[in-house]
Amino acid sequence: MYFKKVMESVQYLKNKINKIPDIAIILGSGLGNFAEYIEDRVIIPYSEIPNFPKSTAKGHKGNLICGQLENRYIAVFQGRFHLYEGYSINDVVIGIRTIGLLGVNKLIVTNAAGGISSKLMPGDLMIINDHINLSNENPAIGKDALDFGERFFDMTYAYDQELIEKARIIYNKNNIEYKEGVYAFLKGPSFETPAEIRMLKTLGADAVGMSTVPEVIAARQLKMRVLGISCITNMAAGILDQILTDKEVFEIAKKSEGIFTKLLKEIIDII
Ligand code: HPA
């Protein structure tokens, strides 16, 4: 039944666009304007795609935009669904499953995250080299998920080594200090406590956020190749002697938008 719903969404997109995109990109908080660089674009509001939930998170516009970025035909998710909005895990990953079944093989996921590692600073763009799922949720659970791939699938190379290597080349070319690390996923929506951040540090996390991991798991079940980039918008709770606000998160995400956009454009061009 769920599979039929996803196929309805796939069919809807097939009728809207006449090419299978080479790459799909999920834009995180503050990155929504990236879509403006896309030429010959077809804007498809999530509200028009059968079975898509409505995106309610602040700073998330809720459109799928397909079009040309230089020599690539890309599909851009302007906004995503989060568990903290109250959606089921199947709803959170419906976009990935739709685009995966449409035939898209590469996925770039972006997000805003809090920095835990002392090597990170607000404004850094951290390549995700691994993740820790602390949500107790997984989109591959249950019978319905078997329609999207195997039940037990490898996550050793969830973040594609070759795509990471290519991204590193673009960082170097642009003289941007290359940072990579482990992204820990919690459901939120409250920010973490300082004690939770100390725990995450002990567990080996470099950054923390409230998205991305369900999408990456769903993408891997579909055998998509994934590149993940976190915009570090703040130091995580308790690292600095100050409170956290979503205002700060959006401000830093916005400030980083220019450089993030440039990087993304160049990465898309070579992957
Ligand atoms: N914690 C969780 N999610 C976040 C943070 C944070 O500090 N910053 C941006 N997203």
Short mmCIF file of C-alpha atoms and ligand atoms in Angstrom, two decimals:
data_model
loop_
_atom_site.label_atom_id
_atom_site.label_comp_id
_atom_site.label_asym_id
_atom_site.label_seq_id
_atom_site.Cartn_x
_atom_site.Cartn_y
_atom_site.Cartn_z
CA MET A 1 0.00 0.00 0.00
CA TYR A 2 2.78 2.41 0.95
CA PHE A 3 4.74 1.27 -2.10
CA LYS A 4 1.71 2.02 -4.29
CA LYS A 5 1.59 5.52 -2.83
CA VAL A 6 5.27 6.11 -3.57
CA MET A 7 4.72 4.83 -7.12
CA GLU A 8 1.88 7.34 -7.52
CA SER A 9 4.33 10.10 -6.59
CA VAL A 10 6.91 8.67 -9.03
CA GLN A 11 4.35 8.60 -11.83
CA TYR A 12 3.33 12.17 -11.09
CA LEU A 13 6.94 13.34 -11.39
CA LYS A 14 7.48 11.33 -14.57
CA ASN A 15 4.63 13.26 -16.14
CA LYS A 16 6.07 16.61 -14.99
CA ILE A 17 9.66 16.22 -16.10
CA ASN A 18 10.99 14.66 -19.25
CA LYS A 19 14.41 13.55 -18.03
CA ILE A 20 15.64 11.51 -15.09
CA PRO A 21 17.79 13.83 -12.94
CA ASP A 22 21.47 12.92 -12.55
CA ILE A 23 21.60 14.09 -8.95
CA ALA A 24 19.10 14.94 -6.20
CA ILE A 25 19.92 17.52 -3.54
CA ILE A 26 18.17 18.18 -0.27
CA LEU A 27 18.59 21.75 0.90
CA GLY A 28 18.80 22.26 4.64
CA SER A 29 17.90 25.30 6.72
CA GLY A 30 18.92 28.58 5.14
CA LEU A 31 19.97 27.07 1.82
CA GLY A 32 16.64 27.35 0.05
CA ASN A 33 17.80 29.99 -2.41
CA PHE A 34 20.21 27.60 -4.09
CA ALA A 35 17.31 26.63 -6.32
CA GLU A 36 17.44 30.04 -7.98
CA TYR A 37 20.55 29.06 -9.92
CA ILE A 38 18.72 26.31 -11.71
CA GLU A 39 17.84 27.03 -15.31
CA ASP A 40 14.77 25.90 -17.24
CA ARG A 41 13.33 24.94 -13.93
CA VAL A 42 10.11 23.14 -13.24
CA ILE A 43 8.81 24.02 -9.78
CA ILE A 44 6.65 21.36 -8.23
CA PRO A 45 5.15 22.29 -4.83
CA TYR A 46 5.10 19.34 -2.44
CA SER A 47 1.40 20.05 -1.95
CA GLU A 48 0.82 19.01 -5.60
CA ILE A 49 2.74 15.75 -5.41
CA PRO A 50 0.42 12.92 -4.41
CA ASN A 51 1.07 11.60 -0.89
CA PHE A 52 3.74 14.16 0.03
CA PRO A 53 3.23 15.70 3.47
CA LYS A 54 3.27 19.47 3.78
CA SER A 55 6.61 20.90 4.85
CA THR A 56 6.09 23.00 7.93
CA ALA A 57 9.60 23.63 9.27
CA LYS A 58 10.73 27.25 9.33
CA GLY A 59 13.03 28.16 6.46
CA HIS A 60 11.85 25.19 4.42
CA LYS A 61 9.89 26.20 1.35
CA GLY A 62 8.37 22.92 0.26
CA ASN A 63 9.11 22.62 -3.46
CA LEU A 64 10.80 20.08 -5.65
CA ILE A 65 12.65 21.96 -8.36
CA CYS A 66 14.02 20.16 -11.40
CA GLY A 67 16.23 21.79 -13.98
CA GLN A 68 19.61 22.37 -15.43
CA LEU A 69 22.68 23.43 -13.46
CA GLU A 70 25.40 23.84 -16.03
CA ASN A 71 25.83 20.40 -17.59
CA ARG A 72 23.74 18.54 -15.02
CA TYR A 73 20.03 17.92 -14.80
CA ILE A 74 19.24 18.03 -11.09
CA ALA A 75 16.31 17.66 -8.70
CA VAL A 76 16.39 19.94 -5.69
CA PHE A 77 14.30 19.43 -2.58
CA GLN A 78 13.74 22.90 -1.24
CA GLY A 79 12.86 21.83 2.28
CA ARG A 80 12.52 18.48 3.97
CA PHE A 81 10.32 16.66 6.46
CA HIS A 82 11.51 16.09 10.02
CA LEU A 83 10.46 13.62 12.68
CA TYR A 84 10.04 16.55 15.08
CA GLU A 85 7.22 17.89 12.93
CA GLY A 86 5.29 14.79 13.93
CA TYR A 87 5.62 12.93 10.64
CA SER A 88 6.09 9.20 10.51
CA ILE A 89 9.45 7.91 9.33
CA ASN A 90 7.81 6.76 6.07
CA ASP A 91 6.63 10.32 5.45
CA VAL A 92 10.04 11.76 6.28
CA VAL A 93 11.71 9.69 3.55
CA ILE A 94 8.98 9.73 0.90
CA GLY A 95 10.91 12.21 -1.25
CA ILE A 96 14.02 10.03 -1.27
CA ARG A 97 12.07 6.91 -2.12
CA THR A 98 10.22 8.74 -4.88
CA ILE A 99 13.35 10.11 -6.48
CA GLY A 100 15.20 6.81 -5.97
CA LEU A 101 12.48 4.81 -7.72
CA LEU A 102 12.43 7.45 -10.45
CA GLY A 103 15.99 6.34 -11.16
CA VAL A 104 18.14 9.00 -9.52
CA ASN A 105 21.35 7.43 -8.28
CA LYS A 106 23.24 10.22 -6.51
CA LEU A 107 22.07 12.23 -3.52
CA ILE A 108 23.57 15.25 -1.81
CA VAL A 109 22.12 15.92 1.63
CA THR A 110 22.75 19.20 3.41
CA ASN A 111 21.77 20.40 6.84
CA ALA A 112 22.45 22.82 9.66
CA ALA A 113 24.19 21.27 12.65
CA GLY A 114 25.69 22.13 15.99
CA GLY A 115 29.45 21.70 16.28
CA ILE A 116 30.74 19.39 19.01
CA SER A 117 34.35 18.84 17.93
CA SER A 118 36.84 21.53 18.92
CA LYS A 119 38.04 21.39 15.31
CA LEU A 120 34.77 22.93 14.16
CA MET A 121 33.60 26.54 14.17
CA PRO A 122 30.32 28.20 13.19
CA GLY A 123 30.36 28.74 9.43
CA ASP A 124 32.32 25.54 8.71
CA LEU A 125 30.98 23.21 6.03
CA MET A 126 31.64 19.73 7.38
CA ILE A 127 31.61 16.75 5.06
CA ILE A 128 29.76 13.94 6.84
CA ASN A 129 31.90 10.81 6.81
CA ASP A 130 29.65 8.72 9.07
CA HIS A 131 26.64 9.05 11.33
CA ILE A 132 25.25 7.88 14.64
CA ASN A 133 21.51 7.27 14.67
CA LEU A 134 20.20 7.99 18.16
CA SER A 135 16.55 8.32 17.21
CA ASN A 136 15.40 4.73 17.72
CA GLU A 137 13.79 5.00 14.29
CA ASN A 138 14.78 3.47 10.98
CA PRO A 139 12.90 3.73 7.69
CA ALA A 140 13.89 0.17 6.77
CA ILE A 141 11.86 -1.32 9.64
CA GLY A 142 8.80 -3.36 8.70
CA LYS A 143 7.34 -5.27 5.78
CA ASP A 144 6.55 -2.17 3.69
CA ALA A 145 10.23 -1.26 3.52
CA LEU A 146 11.08 -4.54 1.74
CA ASP A 147 9.68 -2.99 -1.45
CA PHE A 148 12.62 -0.59 -1.50
CA GLY A 149 15.50 -3.01 -1.10
CA GLU A 150 16.99 -5.59 1.19
CA ARG A 151 16.19 -5.64 4.88
CA PHE A 152 19.82 -5.92 5.95
CA PHE A 153 22.09 -3.65 3.98
CA ASP A 154 25.56 -2.32 4.43
CA MET A 155 26.20 1.06 6.04
CA THR A 156 30.02 0.85 6.10
CA TYR A 157 30.21 3.14 3.10
CA ALA A 158 26.95 5.01 3.63
CA TYR A 159 28.80 8.20 2.72
CA ASP A 160 30.39 7.51 -0.64
CA GLN A 161 34.20 7.56 -0.55
CA GLU A 162 34.57 8.65 -4.15
CA LEU A 163 32.10 11.53 -3.76
CA ILE A 164 33.88 12.63 -0.58
CA GLU A 165 37.20 12.61 -2.43
CA LYS A 166 35.73 14.76 -5.20
CA ALA A 167 34.27 17.19 -2.68
CA ARG A 168 37.67 17.45 -1.03
CA ILE A 169 39.18 18.50 -4.37
CA ILE A 170 36.63 21.34 -4.63
CA TYR A 171 37.38 22.49 -1.08
CA ASN A 172 41.09 22.64 -1.89
CA LYS A 173 40.51 24.40 -5.18
CA ASN A 174 38.53 27.12 -3.38
CA ASN A 175 40.98 27.37 -0.47
CA ILE A 176 38.28 26.31 1.97
CA GLU A 177 39.64 24.43 4.93
CA TYR A 178 38.51 20.83 4.53
CA LYS A 179 36.62 19.46 7.54
CA GLU A 180 34.94 16.12 7.91
CA GLY A 181 33.29 14.29 10.75
CA VAL A 182 30.55 12.19 12.28
CA TYR A 183 26.99 13.52 12.43
CA ALA A 184 24.83 12.44 15.37
CA PHE A 185 21.08 12.42 14.78
CA LEU A 186 18.56 13.15 17.52
CA LYS A 187 14.89 13.79 16.93
CA GLY A 188 14.72 17.13 18.71
CA PRO A 189 13.05 19.57 18.59
CA SER A 190 14.53 20.78 21.85
CA PHE A 191 18.22 21.44 21.48
CA GLU A 192 20.44 19.07 23.43
CA THR A 193 21.51 19.60 27.01
CA PRO A 194 25.19 20.16 27.80
CA ALA A 195 25.26 16.67 29.38
CA GLU A 196 23.87 15.16 26.19
CA ILE A 197 26.54 16.95 24.18
CA ARG A 198 29.26 15.59 26.48
CA MET A 199 27.77 12.14 25.92
CA LEU A 200 27.76 12.62 22.13
CA LYS A 201 31.38 13.72 22.23
CA THR A 202 32.30 10.56 24.14
CA LEU A 203 30.42 8.52 21.56
CA GLY A 204 32.53 9.97 18.78
CA ALA A 205 30.19 12.58 17.30
CA ASP A 206 31.62 15.75 15.79
CA ALA A 207 28.32 17.46 15.03
CA VAL A 208 24.66 17.08 15.96
CA GLY A 209 21.40 17.71 14.15
CA MET A 210 17.77 16.74 13.71
CA SER A 211 17.60 15.54 10.11
CA THR A 212 19.40 13.72 7.29
CA VAL A 213 19.98 10.28 8.84
CA PRO A 214 16.54 8.83 7.95
CA GLU A 215 17.04 10.07 4.37
CA VAL A 216 20.51 8.57 4.12
CA ILE A 217 19.31 5.20 5.41
CA ALA A 218 16.42 5.19 2.92
CA ALA A 219 18.80 6.20 0.12
CA ARG A 220 21.24 3.42 1.00
CA GLN A 221 18.49 0.83 0.99
CA LEU A 222 17.81 1.99 -2.58
CA LYS A 223 21.57 1.76 -3.29
CA MET A 224 21.90 5.49 -3.96
CA ARG A 225 25.34 7.07 -3.54
CA VAL A 226 25.32 9.76 -0.88
CA LEU A 227 27.33 12.87 -0.11
CA GLY A 228 26.44 14.77 3.10
CA ILE A 229 27.46 18.28 4.11
CA SER A 230 26.64 20.01 7.41
CA CYS A 231 26.75 23.75 7.81
CA ILE A 232 27.94 24.25 11.39
CA THR A 233 25.66 27.05 12.55
CA ASN A 234 26.54 27.10 16.24
CA MET A 235 28.63 25.35 18.81
CA ALA A 236 26.50 22.70 20.52
CA ALA A 237 24.98 23.25 23.94
CA GLY A 238 27.38 23.84 26.81
CA ILE A 239 30.48 24.26 24.65
CA LEU A 240 30.22 28.04 24.92
CA ASP A 241 28.70 29.79 27.91
CA GLN A 242 25.60 30.94 26.04
CA ILE A 243 22.11 29.79 25.15
CA LEU A 244 21.10 28.35 21.76
CA THR A 245 18.40 29.84 19.58
CA ASP A 246 17.04 28.90 16.19
CA LYS A 247 17.55 32.56 15.22
CA GLU A 248 21.31 32.07 15.52
CA VAL A 249 21.06 28.86 13.50
CA PHE A 250 19.27 30.66 10.64
CA GLU A 251 21.55 33.68 10.72
CA ILE A 252 24.73 31.65 10.38
CA ALA A 253 23.14 29.35 7.80
CA LYS A 254 22.21 32.44 5.76
CA LYS A 255 25.69 33.93 6.12
CA SER A 256 27.24 30.70 4.82
CA GLU A 257 24.82 30.44 1.93
CA GLY A 258 27.08 32.14 -0.62
CA ILE A 259 30.07 29.90 -0.09
CA PHE A 260 27.93 26.80 0.40
CA THR A 261 26.20 27.51 -2.91
CA LYS A 262 29.51 27.93 -4.73
CA LEU A 263 30.85 24.69 -3.31
CA LEU A 264 27.68 22.79 -4.14
CA LYS A 265 27.64 24.06 -7.72
CA GLU A 266 31.23 22.97 -8.27
CA ILE A 267 30.73 19.63 -6.57
CA ILE A 268 27.65 18.93 -8.71
CA ASP A 269 29.71 19.68 -11.77
CA ILE A 270 32.30 16.99 -11.06
CA ILE A 271 30.42 14.16 -9.39
N1 HPA B 1 21.57 20.81 17.78
C1 HPA B 1 20.70 20.14 16.99
N2 HPA B 1 20.37 20.53 15.79
C2 HPA B 1 20.94 21.65 15.31
C3 HPA B 1 21.85 22.40 16.07
C4 HPA B 1 22.18 21.95 17.38
O1 HPA B 1 22.99 22.56 18.11
N3 HPA B 1 22.23 23.46 15.31
C5 HPA B 1 21.57 23.34 14.12
N4 HPA B 1 20.78 22.25 14.12
#
